[in-house]
Short mmCIF file of C-alpha atoms in Angstrom, two decimals:
data_model
loop_
_atom_site.label_atom_id
_atom_site.label_comp_id
_atom_site.label_asym_id
_atom_site.label_seq_id
_atom_site.Cartn_x
_atom_site.Cartn_y
_atom_site.Cartn_z
CA MET A 27 -0.11 -0.07 0.08
CA ALA A 28 2.76 2.50 1.08
CA SER A 29 4.56 2.24 -2.25
CA MET A 30 1.55 2.64 -4.20
CA GLU A 31 0.87 5.75 -2.29
CA LYS A 32 4.63 7.03 -2.76
CA ARG A 33 4.43 6.69 -6.53
CA LEU A 34 1.03 8.08 -7.14
CA GLN A 35 2.06 11.20 -4.89
CA LYS A 36 5.35 11.43 -7.36
CA GLU A 37 3.20 11.28 -10.37
CA LEU A 38 0.53 13.64 -9.10
CA GLN A 39 3.21 16.06 -8.24
CA ALA A 40 4.97 15.73 -11.74
CA LEU A 41 1.83 15.86 -13.74
CA THR A 42 0.81 18.78 -11.83
CA LYS A 43 3.77 20.92 -12.09
CA ASP A 44 4.87 19.94 -15.59
CA PRO A 45 1.91 18.42 -17.70
CA PRO A 46 2.11 17.67 -21.43
CA LYS A 47 0.00 19.52 -23.67
CA GLY A 48 -3.52 19.28 -23.49
CA VAL A 49 -3.35 17.37 -20.20
CA ARG A 50 -4.40 18.57 -16.71
CA VAL A 51 -5.06 17.35 -13.26
CA SER A 52 -8.54 18.49 -12.86
CA PRO A 53 -8.93 20.63 -9.53
CA ASP A 54 -12.23 19.10 -8.90
CA GLY A 55 -11.64 15.49 -8.50
CA THR A 56 -7.75 14.79 -7.24
CA CYS A 57 -7.77 16.10 -3.89
CA ARG A 58 -10.32 13.94 -2.34
CA THR A 59 -8.13 10.84 -2.33
CA LEU A 60 -5.02 9.64 -3.97
CA SER A 61 -6.58 6.41 -5.30
CA GLU A 62 -9.12 8.24 -7.68
CA TRP A 63 -8.02 11.17 -10.03
CA ILE A 64 -9.70 12.97 -12.76
CA VAL A 65 -7.82 14.16 -15.54
CA ASP A 66 -8.93 17.08 -18.09
CA LEU A 67 -7.83 16.43 -21.70
CA ASP A 68 -8.01 18.48 -24.89
CA GLY A 69 -8.66 17.19 -28.18
CA ALA A 70 -5.30 17.88 -30.28
CA PRO A 71 -5.42 20.72 -32.61
CA GLY A 72 -5.55 19.59 -36.26
CA THR A 73 -7.39 16.50 -35.50
CA LEU A 74 -11.17 15.49 -35.32
CA TYR A 75 -11.40 16.40 -31.64
CA GLU A 76 -9.94 19.93 -31.97
CA GLY A 77 -11.63 22.08 -29.66
CA GLU A 78 -13.27 19.34 -27.40
CA HIS A 79 -12.75 18.87 -23.86
CA PHE A 80 -12.87 15.51 -22.00
CA GLN A 81 -12.57 14.28 -18.81
CA LEU A 82 -10.89 10.99 -17.77
CA GLN A 83 -11.17 9.03 -14.53
CA PHE A 84 -8.61 6.93 -13.05
CA LYS A 85 -9.05 4.70 -10.27
CA PHE A 86 -6.02 2.86 -8.74
CA SER A 87 -5.97 -0.34 -6.57
CA SER A 88 -3.51 -0.93 -3.84
CA ARG A 89 -1.45 -2.91 -6.13
CA TYR A 90 -0.82 -0.40 -8.64
CA PRO A 91 1.51 0.04 -10.52
CA PHE A 92 1.47 -3.63 -10.86
CA ASP A 93 -2.15 -3.53 -11.67
CA SER A 94 -3.31 -1.24 -14.24
CA PRO A 95 -5.32 1.51 -13.31
CA GLN A 96 -8.97 1.43 -14.14
CA VAL A 97 -9.50 4.39 -17.00
CA THR A 98 -12.81 5.63 -18.13
CA PHE A 99 -14.14 8.72 -19.92
CA ILE A 100 -16.62 10.48 -17.50
CA GLY A 101 -18.79 13.40 -18.09
CA THR A 102 -21.03 14.81 -20.54
CA ASN A 103 -18.66 14.62 -23.46
CA ILE A 104 -17.64 11.04 -24.22
CA PRO A 105 -15.51 11.14 -27.33
CA LEU A 106 -17.17 9.89 -30.30
CA HIS A 107 -14.61 7.27 -31.34
CA PRO A 108 -14.69 3.58 -32.77
CA HIS A 109 -12.85 2.40 -29.37
CA VAL A 110 -14.66 4.47 -27.03
CA TYR A 111 -18.22 3.28 -25.77
CA SER A 112 -20.95 5.65 -24.75
CA ASN A 113 -20.55 4.83 -21.32
CA GLY A 114 -16.83 5.99 -21.12
CA HIS A 115 -15.25 2.73 -21.52
CA ILE A 116 -12.17 2.49 -23.67
CA CYS A 117 -10.80 -0.46 -25.47
CA LEU A 118 -6.96 0.15 -25.14
CA SER A 119 -4.75 -2.85 -24.82
CA ILE A 120 -2.30 -1.00 -22.35
CA LEU A 121 -5.26 -0.43 -19.81
CA THR A 122 -5.33 -4.54 -19.39
CA GLU A 123 -3.17 -6.81 -21.01
CA ASP A 124 -0.15 -4.85 -22.52
CA TRP A 125 -0.15 -2.83 -19.13
CA SER A 126 3.49 -2.20 -17.89
CA PRO A 127 4.44 -0.90 -14.45
CA ALA A 128 6.93 1.34 -16.48
CA LEU A 129 3.67 3.24 -17.69
CA SER A 130 1.93 6.11 -15.92
CA VAL A 131 -0.98 8.35 -15.82
CA GLN A 132 1.20 10.74 -17.95
CA SER A 133 1.59 8.02 -20.52
CA VAL A 134 -1.72 6.58 -20.39
CA CYS A 135 -3.10 10.12 -21.28
CA LEU A 136 -0.64 10.42 -24.08
CA SER A 137 -1.72 7.22 -25.49
CA ILE A 138 -5.60 8.26 -25.12
CA ILE A 139 -4.79 11.45 -26.98
CA SER A 140 -2.99 9.81 -29.68
CA MET A 141 -5.53 7.16 -30.04
CA LEU A 142 -8.15 10.13 -30.59
CA SER A 143 -5.78 11.73 -32.77
CA SER A 144 -5.30 9.06 -35.47
CA CYS A 145 -9.13 8.69 -35.80
CA THR A 146 -10.55 9.48 -39.26
CA GLU A 147 -14.18 8.98 -38.83
CA LYS A 148 -16.16 9.99 -35.48
CA LYS A 149 -18.52 6.77 -34.61
CA ARG A 150 -19.11 4.50 -31.98
CA PRO A 151 -17.89 0.88 -31.61
CA PRO A 152 -20.18 -1.23 -33.78
CA ASP A 153 -21.26 -3.23 -30.76
CA ASN A 154 -22.01 -0.11 -28.47
CA SER A 155 -25.82 -0.71 -27.42
CA PHE A 156 -25.12 -4.36 -26.84
CA TYR A 157 -21.97 -3.82 -25.01
CA VAL A 158 -23.25 -0.63 -22.67
CA LYS A 159 -26.51 -3.01 -21.66
CA THR A 160 -24.38 -5.78 -20.56
CA CYS A 161 -21.00 -4.97 -19.54
CA SER A 162 -19.70 -4.56 -15.86
CA LYS A 163 -19.16 -1.18 -14.45
CA ASN A 164 -15.47 -2.08 -14.34
CA PRO A 165 -13.90 -1.92 -17.78
CA LYS A 166 -10.88 -4.23 -16.43
CA LYS A 167 -13.67 -6.81 -16.15
CA THR A 168 -14.38 -6.94 -19.77
CA ARG A 169 -12.73 -9.39 -22.21
CA TRP A 170 -11.55 -7.08 -24.76
CA TRP A 171 -10.74 -8.23 -27.99
CA TYR A 172 -8.01 -5.87 -29.67
CA HIS A 173 -8.27 -6.55 -33.31
CA ASP A 174 -8.03 -3.06 -34.61
CA ASP A 175 -4.51 -1.37 -34.64
CA SER A 176 -5.52 1.53 -37.07
CA VAL A 177 -7.12 3.98 -34.72
CA MET B 17 0.85 -23.90 22.66
CA GLY B 18 3.63 -26.17 23.97
CA ASN B 19 5.60 -23.40 25.54
CA CYS B 20 7.29 -23.74 29.04
CA LEU B 21 7.40 -20.28 29.37
CA LYS B 22 4.85 -18.88 31.67
CA THR B 23 2.20 -16.73 30.24
CA PRO B 24 2.04 -13.35 31.56
CA THR B 25 -1.13 -12.46 33.39
CA THR B 26 -2.61 -9.32 34.26
CA ASP B 27 -0.94 -9.45 37.62
CA ASP B 28 2.61 -10.25 36.30
CA ILE B 29 2.59 -7.08 34.20
CA SER B 30 1.32 -4.82 36.92
CA LEU B 31 4.21 -6.37 38.90
CA LEU B 32 6.64 -5.58 36.26
CA ARG B 33 5.66 -2.36 35.12
CA GLY B 34 4.43 -0.99 38.57
CA ASN B 35 2.23 2.07 38.05
CA ASP B 36 3.74 2.88 34.58
CA SER B 37 0.80 1.95 32.35
CA GLN B 38 0.98 4.42 29.98
CA GLU B 39 2.64 1.94 27.63
CA SER B 40 -0.41 -0.07 26.96
CA ASP B 41 -2.80 1.28 25.09
CA PRO B 42 -6.68 1.05 26.29
CA ASN B 43 -7.81 0.99 22.89
CA LEU B 44 -6.11 -2.01 21.87
CA GLY B 45 -8.60 -5.29 22.15
CA PRO B 46 -7.36 -8.57 22.48
CA PRO B 47 -5.23 -10.03 20.03
CA PRO B 48 -6.93 -11.38 16.75
CA PRO B 49 -7.09 -15.20 16.71
CA TYR B 50 -4.09 -17.03 15.27
CA GLN B 51 -4.28 -17.48 11.73
CA GLU B 52 -1.84 -18.69 9.39
CA ARG B 53 -0.76 -15.99 6.97
CA VAL B 54 -1.30 -17.45 3.26
CA PRO B 55 1.00 -15.68 0.86
CA VAL B 56 -0.73 -14.53 -2.22
CA TYR B 57 0.36 -15.19 -5.69
CA HIS B 58 -0.44 -13.58 -9.11
CA PRO B 59 -0.68 -16.68 -11.76
CA SER B 60 -1.23 -14.07 -14.44
CA PRO B 61 -1.44 -10.21 -14.39
CA ASN B 62 -4.23 -8.85 -12.64
CA VAL B 63 -5.13 -12.10 -11.01
CA SER B 64 -4.48 -12.53 -7.25
CA ARG B 65 -4.89 -16.03 -5.51
CA PRO B 66 -4.10 -17.25 -2.12
CA ALA B 67 -1.21 -20.08 -2.23
CA ASN B 68 -3.81 -22.65 -1.11
CA GLN B 69 -6.27 -22.10 -4.06
CA LEU B 70 -3.83 -22.58 -6.61
CA THR B 71 -4.30 -25.01 -9.28
CA GLU B 72 -1.40 -27.71 -9.78
CA GLU B 73 -0.52 -26.02 -13.21
CA GLU B 74 -0.45 -22.67 -11.44
CA GLN B 75 1.95 -24.00 -8.63
CA ILE B 76 4.24 -25.40 -11.29
CA LYS B 77 4.36 -22.27 -13.31
CA ILE B 78 5.17 -20.17 -10.30
CA ALA B 79 7.87 -22.71 -8.91
CA LYS B 80 9.62 -22.53 -12.45
CA ARG B 81 9.04 -18.60 -12.36
CA LEU B 82 10.79 -18.36 -8.65
CA GLY B 83 13.53 -20.74 -10.37
CA LEU B 84 14.09 -18.43 -13.25
CA ILE B 85 14.02 -15.25 -11.51
CA SER B 86 16.74 -16.57 -8.97
CA HIS B 87 19.09 -17.05 -12.06
CA LEU B 88 18.92 -13.47 -13.12
CA PRO B 89 21.89 -11.28 -12.03
CA THR B 90 21.41 -9.04 -8.76
CA GLY B 91 23.74 -6.38 -7.18
CA VAL B 92 23.86 -3.58 -4.83
CA TYR B 93 23.74 -0.03 -5.98
CA ASP B 94 27.27 1.60 -5.93
CA GLY B 95 26.53 4.57 -8.23
CA SER B 96 28.10 3.20 -11.16
CA VAL B 97 24.76 2.61 -13.16
CA LYS B 98 25.13 5.73 -15.10
CA LYS B 99 22.35 5.42 -17.41
CA GLY B 100 18.92 5.49 -15.75
CA LYS B 101 19.34 5.90 -11.99
CA GLU B 102 15.67 5.52 -11.38
CA CYS B 103 13.58 2.53 -10.70
CA VAL B 104 10.90 3.13 -13.18
CA ILE B 105 8.35 0.98 -11.34
CA CYS B 106 8.69 2.78 -7.92
CA MET B 107 9.93 5.91 -9.57
CA CYS B 108 12.50 6.42 -6.92
CA ASP B 109 16.00 7.34 -7.67
CA PHE B 110 18.50 4.44 -6.91
CA VAL B 111 20.23 5.10 -3.36
CA LEU B 112 23.80 3.57 -2.37
CA GLY B 113 23.32 0.21 -1.00
CA ASP B 114 19.78 -0.68 -2.72
CA SER B 115 19.49 -4.10 -3.86
CA LEU B 116 19.05 -4.38 -7.75
CA ARG B 117 18.22 -7.05 -10.13
CA PHE B 118 19.66 -6.66 -13.90
CA LEU B 119 17.45 -8.14 -16.65
CA PRO B 120 19.23 -9.53 -19.67
CA CYS B 121 18.01 -6.77 -21.97
CA MET B 122 20.21 -4.39 -19.62
CA HIS B 123 17.29 -2.61 -17.69
CA THR B 124 18.04 -2.25 -14.11
CA TYR B 125 15.24 -2.13 -11.26
CA HIS B 126 15.25 -2.61 -7.45
CA LYS B 127 15.31 -6.13 -6.58
CA LYS B 128 12.19 -5.95 -4.72
CA CYS B 129 10.10 -4.01 -7.39
CA ILE B 130 10.91 -6.29 -10.33
CA ASP B 131 10.59 -9.53 -8.81
CA ASP B 132 6.95 -8.41 -7.59
CA TRP B 133 6.37 -7.67 -11.37
CA LEU B 134 8.23 -10.74 -12.91
CA MET B 135 5.93 -12.98 -10.71
CA ARG B 136 2.95 -11.64 -12.75
CA ALA B 137 4.34 -11.34 -16.10
CA PHE B 138 7.76 -12.50 -17.51
CA ILE B 139 8.77 -9.46 -19.55
CA CYS B 140 10.74 -6.33 -19.00
CA PRO B 141 8.47 -3.46 -18.20
CA SER B 142 10.63 -0.82 -20.25
CA CYS B 143 11.20 -2.75 -23.37
CA MET B 144 8.42 -5.52 -23.09
CA GLU B 145 11.02 -7.89 -24.14
CA PRO B 146 10.09 -11.46 -22.63
CA VAL B 147 12.77 -12.24 -19.91
CA ASP B 148 13.03 -15.87 -20.87
CA ALA B 149 13.64 -15.41 -24.54
CA ALA B 150 16.34 -13.04 -23.51
CA LEU B 151 17.70 -15.47 -21.16
CA LEU B 152 18.02 -17.94 -23.59
CA THR B 153 20.03 -16.00 -25.96
CA THR B 154 22.30 -14.82 -23.48
CA TYR B 155 23.21 -18.48 -22.68
CA GLU B 156 23.58 -19.41 -26.38
CA SER B 157 25.67 -16.40 -27.21
CA SER B 158 27.95 -16.75 -24.02
#
């Protein structure tokens, strides 16, 4: 537990002090508890999401960074993207089976921005309505099928 | 328990400590019943299971993994690792005297940090190189 807190504290400090472009630790969420963060994301300029703002929620287990964080889009603007379900769940392999403890909140945010940026057509995943009706609240419980590397 | 030492009673404590009762915390209840702490293993990433609930297959996998990990070189940080002075798992800088483990891909971590990860996945967190494949190539080339 202690090592998880120490690392999260370091990450929070670094990300607050020197965040990459388009990423901000949201002032409304994070101060309550270290194990749950809200991060504001901006759609990258020159992409389909330019000018849009999103919120990501991170939940960390006591085994972080050995276990991946639980990451979902929250709020009113869930990006319209073939890998993002309307309930905010994201199909991204680094969030489950390709997770590594060398990754961080910052690298996850940058991966998500890059995933959004390479999108060529704004649309929901084809199985969106079925998935949203049947899935667990925790996206990590979903058996994701990573078959499309183009976006 | 078969112990020939006399168990201290309240009376003994009061004799030994006299009036010095400040040390004992009145909020402390009776000790929890004796329980054997079962170690928890992670047969695959994001899976945690107590040792007594592992399948035979998982037990073999874990035993093999422990053996492989023990073959990876270790050392003590003496300030000579010039490149990457930080353990990317705990994000702390190496401090003189820290126990390190070196992976065949030349990435270095705190022994405690990387061993915990290698029990879950046998890949280097930094370059995602499978450690067993790298181990084999090191053996073949040397």
